[in-house]
Coordinates of C-alpha atoms and ligand atoms in Angstrom, one line a residue:
X1 CA 8.9 164.6 -12.5
X2 CA 7.3 163.2 -10.3
X3 CA 3.9 162.1 -10.0
X4 CA 2.7 163.0 -6.2
X5 CA -1.0 162.3 -5.7
X6 CA -2.1 159.7 -3.2
X7 CA -2.8 156.6 -2.9
X8 CA -3.1 156.3 -6.2
X9 CA -2.0 159.9 -8.1
X10 CA -5.6 159.7 -9.9
X11 CA -5.7 162.9 -11.9
X12 CA -7.9 164.7 -9.9
X13 CA -8.4 169.0 -11.3
X14 CA -5.9 169.8 -8.8
X15 CA -2.9 167.3 -9.8
X16 CA -4.2 168.4 -13.5
X17 CA -3.8 172.0 -12.8
X18 CA -0.9 171.9 -11.3
X19 CA 0.9 169.6 -13.3
X20 CA 0.3 172.4 -16.7
X21 CA 1.2 175.0 -14.1
X22 CA 4.8 172.6 -12.8
X23 CA 5.3 172.3 -17.3
X24 CA 5.2 175.5 -17.6
X25 CA 7.5 176.7 -15.1
X26 CA 9.7 173.7 -16.6
X27 CA 9.5 175.1 -20.8
X28 CA 10.4 178.4 -19.4
X29 CA 13.4 177.6 -17.7
X30 CA 16.4 177.5 -20.8
X31 CA 18.4 175.3 -18.6
X32 CA 16.0 172.9 -19.4
X33 CA 15.6 170.8 -22.7
X34 CA 13.8 167.5 -21.2
X35 CA 11.3 165.9 -18.2
X36 CA 11.2 162.1 -17.0
X37 CA 7.7 161.6 -15.8
X38 CA 7.5 158.7 -13.5
X39 CA 5.8 157.9 -10.3
X40 CA 6.5 159.1 -6.5
X41 CA 4.9 156.1 -5.6
X42 CA 5.8 152.7 -6.9
X43 CA 3.4 150.1 -7.8
X44 CA 0.9 152.8 -9.7
X45 CA 2.0 155.2 -12.5
X46 CA -1.3 156.4 -12.6
X47 CA -4.9 155.7 -11.4
X48 CA -6.1 157.8 -14.6
X49 CA -8.7 160.3 -14.0
X50 CA -10.2 160.7 -10.9
X51 CA -13.5 159.2 -10.7
X52 CA -14.2 161.2 -7.4
X53 CA -14.3 164.5 -10.2
X54 CA -17.0 162.4 -12.5
X55 CA -19.1 161.2 -9.7
X56 CA -22.0 163.1 -8.5
X57 CA -20.6 166.6 -9.1
X58 CA -23.0 169.5 -10.7
X59 CA -22.3 170.3 -14.6
X60 CA -20.3 173.5 -14.2
X61 CA -18.3 171.2 -11.8
X62 CA -18.1 168.0 -15.4
X63 CA -17.2 171.3 -17.7
X64 CA -14.4 172.6 -15.5
X65 CA -12.8 169.2 -15.0
X66 CA -13.0 168.1 -18.6
X67 CA -11.5 171.3 -19.9
X68 CA -8.5 170.9 -17.3
X69 CA -7.9 167.4 -18.8
X70 CA -7.9 169.3 -22.4
X71 CA -5.7 171.7 -21.4
X72 CA -3.0 169.0 -19.5
X73 CA -3.1 166.9 -22.7
X74 CA -2.6 169.8 -25.4
X75 CA 0.0 170.9 -23.0
X76 CA 2.2 168.0 -22.6
X77 CA 1.3 166.6 -25.7
X78 CA 2.3 169.9 -27.5
X79 CA 5.4 170.5 -25.6
X80 CA 8.9 171.7 -26.7
X81 CA 10.5 169.4 -23.9
X82 CA 11.7 165.7 -24.3
X83 CA 9.5 164.0 -22.7
X84 CA 10.3 160.3 -21.4
X85 CA 7.9 158.5 -19.6
X86 CA 9.2 155.7 -16.9
X87 CA 5.9 154.0 -16.2
X88 CA 6.7 152.2 -12.2
X89 CA 3.7 151.1 -11.6
X90 CA 0.2 150.1 -12.7
X91 CA -1.1 152.7 -15.9
X92 CA -4.7 152.6 -17.0
X93 CA -6.9 154.0 -18.8
X94 CA -6.4 158.1 -17.7
X95 CA -2.4 157.2 -16.7
X96 CA -2.5 155.0 -20.0
X97 CA -3.2 158.5 -22.0
X98 CA -0.6 160.6 -19.9
X99 CA 1.8 158.3 -21.4
X100 CA 1.0 158.1 -24.3
X101 CA 0.9 161.6 -25.0
X102 CA 5.6 160.9 -24.0
X103 CA 7.8 160.8 -26.7
X104 CA 8.8 157.7 -25.3
X105 CA 8.2 155.5 -22.4
X106 CA 9.9 152.5 -21.0
X107 CA 7.6 150.1 -18.6
X108 CA 9.3 148.4 -15.7
X109 CA 8.8 144.6 -15.8
X110 CA 5.9 143.2 -13.9
X111 CA 3.4 141.3 -14.1
X112 CA 0.7 143.9 -11.8
X113 CA 2.3 147.1 -13.8
X114 CA -1.1 146.5 -16.8
X115 CA -1.5 149.3 -19.3
X116 CA -4.5 150.3 -21.5
X117 CA -7.2 152.4 -21.9
X118 CA -10.0 150.0 -20.1
X119 CA -12.8 152.6 -20.2
X120 CA -15.1 150.0 -21.8
X121 CA -15.0 148.1 -18.5
X122 CA -16.4 151.1 -16.7
X123 CA -19.5 151.3 -19.2
X124 CA -18.2 154.0 -20.1
X125 CA -16.8 155.5 -23.7
X126 CA -13.1 156.9 -24.1
X127 CA -13.4 160.0 -26.2
X128 CA -12.1 160.6 -29.5
X129 CA -9.1 162.2 -28.7
X130 CA -8.0 159.2 -26.4
X131 CA -8.4 157.2 -29.9
X132 CA -6.5 159.1 -31.9
X133 CA -3.5 159.0 -29.4
X134 CA -4.0 155.6 -29.0
X135 CA -4.4 155.4 -32.8
X136 CA -0.9 157.3 -33.3
X137 CA 0.8 155.3 -31.6
X138 CA -0.6 151.4 -31.8
X139 CA -2.4 151.9 -35.2
X140 CA -6.1 151.1 -35.5
X141 CA -6.7 147.7 -35.6
X142 CA -4.5 147.2 -32.4
X143 CA -6.3 150.5 -31.5
X144 CA -9.8 148.9 -32.4
X145 CA -9.7 145.4 -30.7
X146 CA -7.7 147.2 -27.4
X147 CA -10.2 149.9 -27.2
X148 CA -13.3 148.0 -27.5
X149 CA -12.1 145.1 -25.4
X150 CA -11.0 147.8 -22.6
X151 CA -7.7 145.7 -22.5
X152 CA -5.0 146.1 -20.3
X153 CA -1.7 144.5 -21.2
X154 CA 1.0 143.2 -19.2
X155 CA 4.7 144.4 -19.8
X156 CA 5.2 141.8 -22.2
X157 CA 2.2 142.4 -24.7
X158 CA 2.5 146.1 -24.6
X159 CA 5.8 146.0 -26.0
X160 CA 4.3 143.3 -28.4
X161 CA 1.4 145.9 -30.0
X162 CA 3.8 149.0 -29.5
X163 CA 2.0 150.6 -26.1
X164 CA 5.3 150.9 -24.7
X165 CA 9.1 151.5 -26.5
X166 CA 10.7 149.3 -23.7
X167 CA 10.0 147.3 -21.4
X168 CA 13.3 147.1 -18.6
X169 CA 14.1 145.5 -14.7
X170 CA 12.2 147.9 -12.7
X171 CA 15.8 148.8 -10.9
X172 CA 17.0 149.5 -14.6
X173 CA 14.1 151.9 -15.1
X174 CA 15.7 155.3 -13.7
X175 CA 19.0 154.7 -15.2
X176 CA 17.5 153.7 -19.2
X177 CA 14.8 156.8 -18.8
X178 CA 18.2 158.9 -18.3
X179 CA 20.3 156.8 -21.2
X180 CA 17.5 157.6 -23.4
X181 CA 16.9 161.5 -23.0
X182 CA 20.5 161.7 -23.5
X183 CA 20.4 159.6 -27.1
X184 CA 17.2 162.6 -27.5
X185 CA 19.6 165.5 -26.4
X186 CA 21.5 164.6 -29.0
X187 CA 19.4 166.2 -31.6
X188 CA 19.1 169.5 -32.5
X189 CA 16.2 171.0 -30.5
X190 CA 15.2 172.2 -33.0
X191 CA 14.6 170.2 -35.4
X192 CA 13.1 167.9 -32.9
X193 CA 10.6 170.2 -32.4
X194 CA 9.0 170.8 -35.7
X195 CA 9.3 167.2 -36.4
X196 CA 7.3 166.6 -33.4
X197 CA 4.4 169.4 -34.2
X198 CA 4.8 168.4 -37.1
X199 CA 3.4 164.9 -36.6
X200 CA 1.3 166.0 -33.7
X201 CA -0.5 169.1 -35.6
X202 CA -3.6 167.1 -37.1
X203 CA -4.5 165.4 -33.8
X204 CA -3.9 168.7 -31.8
X205 CA -6.1 170.7 -34.4
X206 CA -9.2 168.0 -34.2
X207 CA -9.4 168.2 -30.6
X208 CA -8.7 172.4 -30.5
X209 CA -11.2 172.2 -33.6
X210 CA -13.8 170.6 -31.3
X211 CA -13.2 171.8 -27.3
X212 CA -16.5 173.0 -26.8
X213 CA -18.4 170.6 -28.1
X214 CA -16.1 167.7 -26.8
X215 CA -16.9 169.8 -23.0
X216 CA -20.4 169.7 -23.8
X217 CA -20.8 165.7 -25.0
X218 CA -18.8 164.5 -21.7
X219 CA -21.1 166.7 -19.6
X220 CA -23.9 165.5 -21.0
X221 CA -22.4 161.5 -20.7
X222 CA -21.1 161.8 -17.7
X223 CA -24.5 163.4 -16.1
X224 CA -26.7 160.4 -16.9
X225 CA -28.2 158.6 -14.4
X226 CA -26.8 155.0 -16.3
X227 CA -23.3 156.4 -16.4
X228 CA -23.4 158.1 -12.9
X229 CA -24.4 153.7 -11.4
X230 CA -21.8 152.1 -13.4
X231 CA -19.2 154.9 -12.1
X232 CA -20.4 154.2 -8.6
X233 CA -20.8 150.5 -8.9
X234 CA -16.7 150.7 -10.4
X235 CA -16.1 152.8 -7.1
X236 CA -17.8 149.8 -5.2
X237 CA -16.0 147.0 -6.7
X238 CA -12.6 148.8 -6.2
X239 CA -13.9 149.3 -2.5
X240 CA -14.8 145.8 -1.8
X241 CA -11.9 144.5 -3.7
X242 CA -9.6 145.5 -0.2
X243 CA -12.4 143.6 2.2
Ligands
LIG301 C1 -16.7 159.9 -19.6 C2 -16.1 160.1 -19.5 C3 -14.7 158.7 -19.9 C4 -13.4 159.5 -19.4 C5 -12.4 158.7 -20.3 C6 -12.2 158.0 -18.1 C7 -10.7 157.7 -17.8 C8 -10.2 157.4 -17.2 O1 -9.0 157.6 -17.0 S1 -11.2 156.6 -15.9 C9 -10.6 155.7 -14.1 C10 -10.0 154.6 -14.9 N1 -9.0 154.1 -13.6 C11 -9.3 152.8 -13.5 O2 -9.3 152.0 -13.8 C12 -8.2 152.8 -11.8 C13 -9.1 151.9 -11.3 N2 -8.3 151.4 -9.8 C14 -7.3 150.9 -10.0 O3 -7.4 150.0 -10.8 C15 -6.6 150.7 -8.4 O4 -7.3 151.3 -7.8 C16 -4.8 150.6 -9.2 C17 -4.8 149.2 -9.8 C18 -4.7 151.7 -9.5 C19 -4.3 150.8 -7.8 O5 -4.5 149.6 -6.5 P1 -4.5 149.2 -5.1 O6 -2.8 149.8 -4.6 O7 -4.9 148.0 -4.5 O8 -5.3 150.2 -5.1 P2 -6.9 150.5 -4.4 O9 -7.6 149.9 -5.8 O10 -7.4 149.8 -3.0 O11 -7.5 151.9 -5.0 C20 -7.2 152.6 -3.2 C21 -8.1 154.2 -3.1 O12 -8.2 155.1 -4.6 C22 -9.0 154.4 -5.2 N3 -9.4 154.6 -6.3 C23 -8.8 154.3 -7.0 N4 -8.2 154.1 -8.3 C24 -9.5 155.9 -8.3 C25 -9.6 156.7 -9.3 N5 -9.5 156.8 -11.2 N6 -9.6 157.7 -8.9 C26 -10.8 157.9 -7.8 N7 -9.8 156.8 -6.4 C27 -9.6 156.1 -7.4 C28 -9.8 153.3 -4.6 O13 -11.7 153.2 -4.6 C29 -9.4 153.3 -3.3 O14 -9.9 153.6 -2.4 P3 -10.4 154.1 -0.6 O15 -11.7 152.2 -1.2 O16 -11.8 154.7 -0.2 O17 -8.8 153.5 -0.1

């Protein structure tokens, strides 16, 4: 599946909805057992959540957006398919989250392709289920440091901390993803799927129990004047970078 939402594959409401629909279609197709997730635009895997969905909108929109994000996370994290992320570009915040909920992550070796949950750099806070997903991957101490500092790791460091499973030359990314997929598909589906469910259930249950409260938290947090100001300033900084 190639992510295709120009210019930066930001996770807009529309993109999240389409991703969920396409995942459902693939999961209902008996001929499909695995999925490689990559970007149509080498250089950018995904810029994360769409900042335009979180700026200057009304509470009902924020609630709808957050619910769609939760839905996407729940769907992909619990997918019956083997999901391999072939990360062919920068992967900040929600882009990193998306790769963390796959089963295996391969990052192309390019110093510009940084990955991490950098929310604090924007003056915002990664919610508990982003944090849980990261802790499940790299452990508590490394997550605490990475989350507080909003670290974006270049490939060698991402590999060292365990944020990705492999770093390969850019021209080997897709072929490596296919050989990893073959290895995972050699395992009987039912045994692998039950093991995945067992490993991920506590994290899923944590969100499912608090879904509505989490939406309310997001809506009140993002509606604050100070948060709106931080997000607007960050967007302005991104725009100024060009000129
Ligand atoms: C409140 C609760 C917290 C919830 C948790 C939040 C999670 C998130 O995911 S927040 C989003 C965090 N994302 C980022 O910090 C990434 C920001 N973007 C970048 O660093 C860069 O754009 C890049 C590395 C992804 C790509 O760089 P480059 O190729 O140089 O492209 P530009 O920076 O020139 O961007 C082109 C264009 O796209 C706009 N844009 C970039 N990121 C986003 C985004 N996340 N959402 C919406 N729009 C984005 C950027 O402003 C440019 O727009 P124009 O100037 O209008 O062309």
